[in-house]
Amino acid sequence: AAGAAPAAPGEFTLRAFLAGKIDLTQAEAVADLIAARSERAARVASSQLEGALGHRISALSATLVSLAADLEAMLDFADDELPQSVPAHLRALLAEARGPLDALLATWEEGRMLREGVRIAVAGKPNAGKSTALNVLLGKDRAIVSAVPGTTRDTIEEGLVLSGLPAVLVDTAGLRETADGIEREGVKRSREAMRAADFVLVVVDASEPPGDTSWLGEIPREKSLVLLNKADLPRRTDGSAFPGRKTLALSLREDPGAREKLAGALAEAVLPQTGHAGGGEIAISARHRSALMAAREELEAAESLLGSEETYVLAAEHVRGALHRLGGILGRDTDEETLDAVFSRFCVGK
């Protein structure tokens, strides 16, 4: 009645941004910090809240402003008045400017996984120990374990934190030919889960011959870890059956340190796939990635145009285009639609 209104999602952070107290990367970091699902994700968000990404973008922008000024200065000279080394020098500067940009782009995969979690499919033949592996990693009996082949008919998903990286484990049905229609559908879903996963934990019964492993061809070698389960029994399969893939021999049931060993080996195998956050714990978001890729294309276009007075004008225009893309990351000249998309992620108020 007195005119008060409920705070909108992200309203206080939006006001800080509109008042110029923080840039848009810092505003996004507030939402990332609230939504962080692991200590590592929170650390990256805190770093970006302190301005780590903004400082990197600002430094890159300053370099491009200088380059744009150099390019436009070339317009005051006739082609025959310029030393032959000038175009080559400017091309070298443009190529050098792409270095910090590429370094930021390299953190995209880690940023995605920190925000969304890495999907790890647990795959293998029936009775290899897939559901046991899931239970061991979770530290609880989440999946039904049975000696009856085909017990798991559908995928089961559970979350955990793996060395600071949020993860989603997906237990799948055993891979085999079957006449059972329901189990056949489960096998189909298993293959879909493997294709959709960021990484696959392949569970193998080491006490049995490897048999047909052609289905492994669906999984990139660098995105898999082969667990040779039942290692306490006489071995009939070893790592030589899986050339080029990382392997771990273990008894999930009998080894008292099974959980720590499996989690450690899995983390070591998964983490190289994410890359590593850049200096200052930077890991970009999808919005940042889109803008950085567009800026990179503008710089490549500028670099290819250097050579004559007419193309200096176009090259300078492309550098300004790259500057516009970078400015969008920080929130300069940002349209209302982008701001709505960013702040819609916030909880009410903050």
Coordinates of C-alpha atoms in Angstrom, one line a residue:
A1 CA 0.0 0.0 0.0
A2 CA 3.0 2.3 0.7
G3 CA 4.5 1.5 -2.7
A4 CA 6.9 -1.2 -1.8
A5 CA 7.4 -4.0 -4.3
P6 CA 9.0 -7.5 -4.0
A7 CA 12.6 -7.6 -5.2
A8 CA 13.0 -9.1 -8.6
P9 CA 15.5 -12.0 -9.3
G10 CA 19.0 -10.5 -9.1
E11 CA 17.7 -7.0 -8.5
F12 CA 20.4 -5.9 -6.0
T13 CA 23.2 -7.3 -8.2
L14 CA 21.6 -5.7 -11.2
R15 CA 21.5 -2.3 -9.4
A16 CA 25.2 -2.7 -8.6
F17 CA 26.0 -3.4 -12.2
L18 CA 23.9 -0.5 -13.5
A19 CA 25.6 1.8 -11.0
G20 CA 29.0 0.8 -12.4
K21 CA 30.2 -0.8 -9.2
I22 CA 30.7 -4.2 -10.9
D23 CA 31.0 -5.4 -14.5
L24 CA 28.8 -8.1 -16.0
T25 CA 31.3 -10.9 -15.4
Q26 CA 31.2 -10.1 -11.7
A27 CA 27.4 -10.0 -11.7
E28 CA 27.4 -13.5 -13.3
A29 CA 29.9 -14.7 -10.7
V30 CA 27.4 -13.9 -7.9
A31 CA 24.9 -16.3 -9.5
D32 CA 27.7 -18.9 -10.1
L33 CA 28.8 -18.6 -6.5
I34 CA 25.3 -19.2 -5.2
A35 CA 24.8 -22.2 -7.5
A36 CA 28.3 -23.7 -7.0
R37 CA 28.1 -27.4 -6.4
S38 CA 31.7 -27.9 -5.2
E39 CA 34.5 -26.0 -3.5
R40 CA 36.4 -25.8 -6.8
A41 CA 33.4 -24.2 -8.6
A42 CA 33.0 -21.8 -5.7
R43 CA 36.7 -20.9 -5.9
V44 CA 36.4 -20.1 -9.6
A45 CA 33.3 -18.0 -9.0
S46 CA 34.9 -16.1 -6.2
S47 CA 37.9 -15.3 -8.3
Q48 CA 35.7 -13.9 -11.1
L49 CA 33.7 -12.0 -8.5
E50 CA 37.0 -10.3 -7.6
G51 CA 37.4 -9.3 -11.2
A52 CA 39.9 -11.9 -12.6
L53 CA 38.0 -12.4 -15.9
G54 CA 37.1 -8.7 -16.2
H55 CA 40.8 -7.7 -15.8
R56 CA 41.9 -10.1 -18.5
I57 CA 39.2 -8.9 -20.9
S58 CA 40.1 -5.2 -20.1
A59 CA 43.8 -5.9 -20.8
L60 CA 43.0 -7.5 -24.1
S61 CA 40.7 -4.7 -25.0
A62 CA 43.4 -2.1 -24.3
T63 CA 45.7 -4.0 -26.7
L64 CA 43.1 -4.0 -29.4
V65 CA 42.4 -0.3 -28.9
S66 CA 46.1 0.4 -29.5
L67 CA 46.0 -1.9 -32.6
A68 CA 43.0 -0.1 -34.0
A69 CA 44.7 3.2 -33.5
D70 CA 47.8 1.9 -35.4
L71 CA 45.6 0.7 -38.2
E72 CA 43.8 4.0 -38.6
A73 CA 47.1 5.9 -38.5
M74 CA 48.1 3.9 -41.6
L75 CA 45.3 5.7 -43.5
D76 CA 47.4 9.0 -43.4
F77 CA 50.1 7.5 -45.6
A78 CA 50.2 6.4 -49.2
D79 CA 51.0 2.8 -49.8
D80 CA 54.4 3.6 -51.3
E81 CA 55.3 5.7 -48.2
L82 CA 54.9 2.7 -45.8
P83 CA 57.9 0.5 -45.0
Q84 CA 57.4 -3.1 -46.3
S85 CA 57.6 -4.4 -42.7
V86 CA 54.5 -2.5 -41.5
P87 CA 51.7 -4.9 -42.7
A88 CA 53.7 -7.9 -41.4
H89 CA 54.3 -6.2 -38.1
L90 CA 50.6 -5.4 -37.7
R91 CA 49.7 -9.0 -38.6
A92 CA 52.1 -10.3 -36.0
L93 CA 50.5 -8.0 -33.4
L94 CA 47.0 -9.3 -34.3
A95 CA 48.2 -12.9 -34.1
E96 CA 49.8 -12.1 -30.7
A97 CA 46.5 -10.6 -29.5
R98 CA 44.8 -13.9 -30.2
G99 CA 47.0 -15.7 -27.7
P100 CA 45.2 -14.4 -24.5
L101 CA 41.9 -14.9 -26.2
D102 CA 42.7 -18.5 -27.1
A103 CA 43.8 -19.1 -23.5
L104 CA 40.4 -18.0 -22.2
L105 CA 38.6 -20.1 -24.8
A106 CA 40.6 -23.1 -23.6
T107 CA 38.9 -22.9 -20.2
W108 CA 35.4 -23.3 -21.7
E109 CA 35.1 -27.0 -21.2
E110 CA 36.1 -26.8 -17.5
G111 CA 33.7 -23.9 -17.0
R112 CA 30.8 -25.9 -18.5
M113 CA 31.6 -28.9 -16.3
L114 CA 32.0 -26.8 -13.1
R115 CA 28.6 -25.3 -13.7
E116 CA 26.7 -28.3 -15.1
G117 CA 28.8 -31.2 -13.8
V118 CA 30.7 -33.8 -15.8
R119 CA 28.5 -36.8 -16.9
I120 CA 30.2 -40.1 -16.4
A121 CA 28.5 -43.2 -17.8
V122 CA 29.3 -46.5 -16.1
A123 CA 29.2 -49.1 -18.9
G124 CA 30.0 -52.7 -19.6
K125 CA 28.7 -56.2 -20.0
P126 CA 26.1 -57.7 -17.6
N127 CA 27.5 -58.8 -14.2
A128 CA 30.8 -57.0 -14.7
G129 CA 30.2 -54.9 -11.5
K130 CA 28.7 -51.6 -12.9
S131 CA 26.1 -51.2 -10.2
T132 CA 28.7 -52.1 -7.6
A133 CA 31.0 -49.5 -8.9
L134 CA 28.3 -46.9 -8.7
N135 CA 27.5 -47.9 -5.1
V136 CA 31.2 -47.9 -4.1
L137 CA 31.7 -44.4 -5.5
L138 CA 28.6 -43.0 -3.8
G139 CA 29.3 -44.8 -0.6
K140 CA 25.8 -46.2 -0.4
D141 CA 23.6 -48.9 -1.9
R142 CA 21.9 -46.8 -4.6
A143 CA 21.6 -49.5 -7.4
I144 CA 20.3 -53.0 -7.0
V145 CA 23.2 -55.5 -7.3
S146 CA 22.3 -59.1 -8.3
A147 CA 24.0 -62.1 -9.8
V148 CA 21.1 -62.3 -12.3
P149 CA 22.2 -60.8 -15.7
G150 CA 20.1 -58.0 -16.9
T151 CA 19.0 -56.7 -13.5
T152 CA 19.6 -53.1 -14.5
R153 CA 17.0 -52.3 -17.1
D154 CA 17.2 -48.4 -17.2
T155 CA 19.7 -45.7 -16.5
I156 CA 20.2 -44.5 -12.9
E157 CA 21.7 -41.1 -12.2
E158 CA 23.3 -39.8 -9.0
G159 CA 25.5 -36.8 -8.3
L160 CA 28.8 -36.6 -6.4
V161 CA 31.9 -34.4 -6.2
L162 CA 35.0 -35.8 -7.8
S163 CA 38.2 -33.9 -6.7
G164 CA 36.3 -30.6 -6.7
L165 CA 34.5 -31.3 -9.9
P166 CA 30.7 -31.8 -9.8
A167 CA 29.8 -35.1 -11.5
V168 CA 26.8 -37.1 -12.4
L169 CA 27.2 -40.9 -12.5
V170 CA 25.0 -42.7 -14.9
D171 CA 24.6 -46.5 -14.3
T172 CA 23.5 -48.3 -17.4
A173 CA 22.1 -51.7 -18.5
G174 CA 24.6 -54.4 -19.4
L175 CA 25.6 -54.4 -23.1
R176 CA 24.6 -57.7 -24.7
E177 CA 22.4 -59.1 -27.4
T178 CA 19.0 -60.2 -25.9
A179 CA 15.6 -61.3 -27.0
D180 CA 13.9 -59.6 -24.0
G181 CA 12.2 -56.4 -25.3
I182 CA 12.5 -54.5 -22.1
E183 CA 16.2 -55.3 -21.7
R184 CA 16.8 -54.5 -25.3
E185 CA 15.4 -51.0 -24.8
G186 CA 17.7 -50.7 -21.7
V187 CA 20.7 -51.6 -23.9
K188 CA 19.6 -49.0 -26.4
R189 CA 19.5 -46.4 -23.6
S190 CA 22.9 -47.5 -22.4
R191 CA 24.4 -46.7 -25.8
E192 CA 22.6 -43.3 -25.8
A193 CA 24.0 -42.5 -22.3
M194 CA 27.5 -43.5 -23.5
R195 CA 27.3 -41.1 -26.4
A196 CA 25.9 -38.3 -24.3
A197 CA 28.5 -38.7 -21.5
D198 CA 31.6 -36.6 -21.1
F199 CA 33.5 -39.6 -19.9
V200 CA 32.9 -43.4 -19.6
L201 CA 33.9 -45.8 -16.8
V202 CA 34.1 -49.1 -18.6
V203 CA 33.7 -52.0 -16.0
V204 CA 35.2 -55.4 -17.1
D205 CA 35.1 -58.7 -15.3
A206 CA 38.8 -59.5 -15.2
S207 CA 38.1 -63.1 -14.2
E208 CA 36.5 -63.8 -17.6
P209 CA 37.9 -63.5 -21.1
P210 CA 37.3 -60.1 -22.7
G211 CA 35.1 -61.5 -25.4
D212 CA 33.7 -59.1 -28.0
T213 CA 34.9 -55.5 -27.2
S214 CA 33.9 -54.0 -30.5
W215 CA 31.3 -51.7 -28.7
L216 CA 34.3 -49.9 -27.2
G217 CA 34.9 -48.3 -30.6
E218 CA 32.0 -46.0 -29.7
I219 CA 34.0 -44.5 -26.9
P220 CA 37.1 -42.2 -27.5
R221 CA 40.1 -43.7 -25.8
E222 CA 41.0 -40.5 -24.0
K223 CA 37.5 -40.3 -22.6
S224 CA 37.5 -43.7 -20.9
L225 CA 38.9 -45.6 -17.9
V226 CA 38.7 -49.4 -17.9
L227 CA 38.1 -50.9 -14.5
L228 CA 39.4 -54.5 -14.4
N229 CA 37.0 -55.6 -11.6
K230 CA 37.2 -58.9 -9.6
A231 CA 41.0 -58.7 -9.5
D232 CA 41.0 -60.9 -6.5
L233 CA 40.1 -63.9 -8.7
P234 CA 42.3 -65.6 -11.2
R235 CA 42.9 -63.1 -14.0
R236 CA 41.8 -63.9 -17.5
T237 CA 41.8 -60.3 -18.8
D238 CA 44.4 -57.6 -18.4
G239 CA 45.1 -54.2 -19.8
S240 CA 46.6 -55.5 -23.0
A241 CA 43.1 -56.2 -24.2
F242 CA 42.4 -52.5 -24.2
P243 CA 45.3 -50.8 -26.0
G244 CA 45.5 -47.0 -25.6
R245 CA 43.1 -46.9 -22.7
K246 CA 43.9 -46.2 -19.1
T247 CA 43.1 -49.2 -16.9
L248 CA 42.8 -49.9 -13.1
A249 CA 42.8 -53.5 -11.7
L250 CA 40.7 -53.7 -8.5
S251 CA 38.3 -55.8 -6.6
L252 CA 35.3 -53.6 -5.8
R253 CA 34.0 -56.1 -3.2
E254 CA 37.3 -57.2 -1.5
D255 CA 39.6 -54.2 -1.6
P256 CA 39.0 -52.1 1.6
G257 CA 40.4 -49.0 -0.2
A258 CA 38.3 -49.6 -3.3
R259 CA 36.4 -46.3 -3.1
E260 CA 39.5 -44.1 -2.7
K261 CA 41.4 -45.9 -5.4
L262 CA 38.6 -45.8 -7.9
A263 CA 37.7 -42.2 -7.2
G264 CA 41.3 -41.1 -7.5
A265 CA 41.9 -43.0 -10.7
L266 CA 38.6 -41.7 -12.2
A267 CA 39.4 -38.1 -11.2
E268 CA 42.9 -38.3 -12.7
A269 CA 41.5 -39.6 -15.9
V270 CA 38.6 -37.2 -16.1
L271 CA 40.3 -33.9 -15.1
P272 CA 42.7 -33.7 -18.1
Q273 CA 39.6 -33.7 -20.3
T274 CA 38.5 -30.4 -18.8
G275 CA 41.7 -28.5 -19.3
H276 CA 42.6 -26.2 -16.4
A277 CA 41.3 -22.9 -15.3
G278 CA 43.5 -20.0 -16.6
G279 CA 45.5 -17.8 -14.3
G280 CA 43.4 -16.4 -11.5
E281 CA 41.0 -19.5 -11.6
I282 CA 39.2 -18.4 -14.7
A283 CA 36.7 -20.7 -16.5
I284 CA 34.4 -19.0 -19.0
S285 CA 30.7 -19.5 -19.5
A286 CA 28.7 -20.2 -22.7
R287 CA 28.0 -16.5 -23.1
H288 CA 31.7 -15.6 -22.7
R289 CA 32.6 -18.3 -25.2
S290 CA 30.2 -17.1 -27.8
A291 CA 31.6 -13.6 -27.6
L292 CA 35.2 -14.6 -27.5
M293 CA 34.8 -16.8 -30.6
A294 CA 33.1 -14.0 -32.5
A295 CA 36.0 -11.6 -31.4
R296 CA 38.5 -14.2 -32.6
E297 CA 36.8 -14.4 -36.1
E298 CA 37.0 -10.6 -36.3
L299 CA 40.7 -10.6 -35.5
E300 CA 41.3 -13.3 -38.1
A301 CA 39.4 -11.3 -40.7
A302 CA 41.4 -8.2 -39.8
E303 CA 44.7 -10.1 -40.1
S304 CA 43.8 -11.4 -43.6
L305 CA 43.0 -7.9 -44.9
L306 CA 46.2 -6.1 -44.1
G307 CA 48.1 -5.1 -47.2
S308 CA 46.8 -1.9 -48.9
E309 CA 45.3 1.4 -47.9
E310 CA 41.8 0.3 -48.8
T311 CA 42.0 -2.8 -46.6
Y312 CA 43.3 -0.9 -43.6
V313 CA 39.9 0.6 -43.3
L314 CA 38.2 -2.8 -43.3
A315 CA 40.8 -4.3 -41.0
A316 CA 40.3 -1.4 -38.5
E317 CA 36.6 -2.0 -38.7
H318 CA 37.0 -5.7 -37.8
V319 CA 39.2 -4.8 -34.8
R320 CA 36.5 -2.5 -33.6
G321 CA 34.1 -5.4 -34.1
A322 CA 36.3 -7.5 -31.8
L323 CA 36.3 -4.7 -29.3
H324 CA 32.5 -4.6 -29.3
R325 CA 32.3 -8.3 -28.7
L326 CA 34.7 -8.0 -25.7
G327 CA 32.8 -5.1 -24.4
G328 CA 29.7 -7.2 -24.4
I329 CA 31.3 -9.6 -22.0
L330 CA 31.9 -6.8 -19.5
G331 CA 28.4 -5.4 -20.1
R332 CA 29.4 -2.3 -22.1
D333 CA 26.6 -1.5 -24.6
T334 CA 24.8 -4.6 -23.6
D335 CA 21.2 -5.0 -24.8
E336 CA 18.3 -5.5 -22.5
E337 CA 17.7 -9.0 -23.8
T338 CA 21.1 -10.1 -22.7
L339 CA 20.7 -8.6 -19.3
D340 CA 17.4 -10.3 -18.8
A341 CA 19.0 -13.7 -19.8
V342 CA 21.9 -13.2 -17.3
F343 CA 19.8 -12.1 -14.4
S344 CA 17.0 -14.6 -14.9
R345 CA 19.4 -17.1 -13.3
F346 CA 19.3 -15.4 -10.0
C347 CA 17.2 -16.2 -7.0
V348 CA 14.7 -13.6 -5.8
G349 CA 16.4 -10.5 -4.4
K350 CA 20.1 -11.2 -4.6

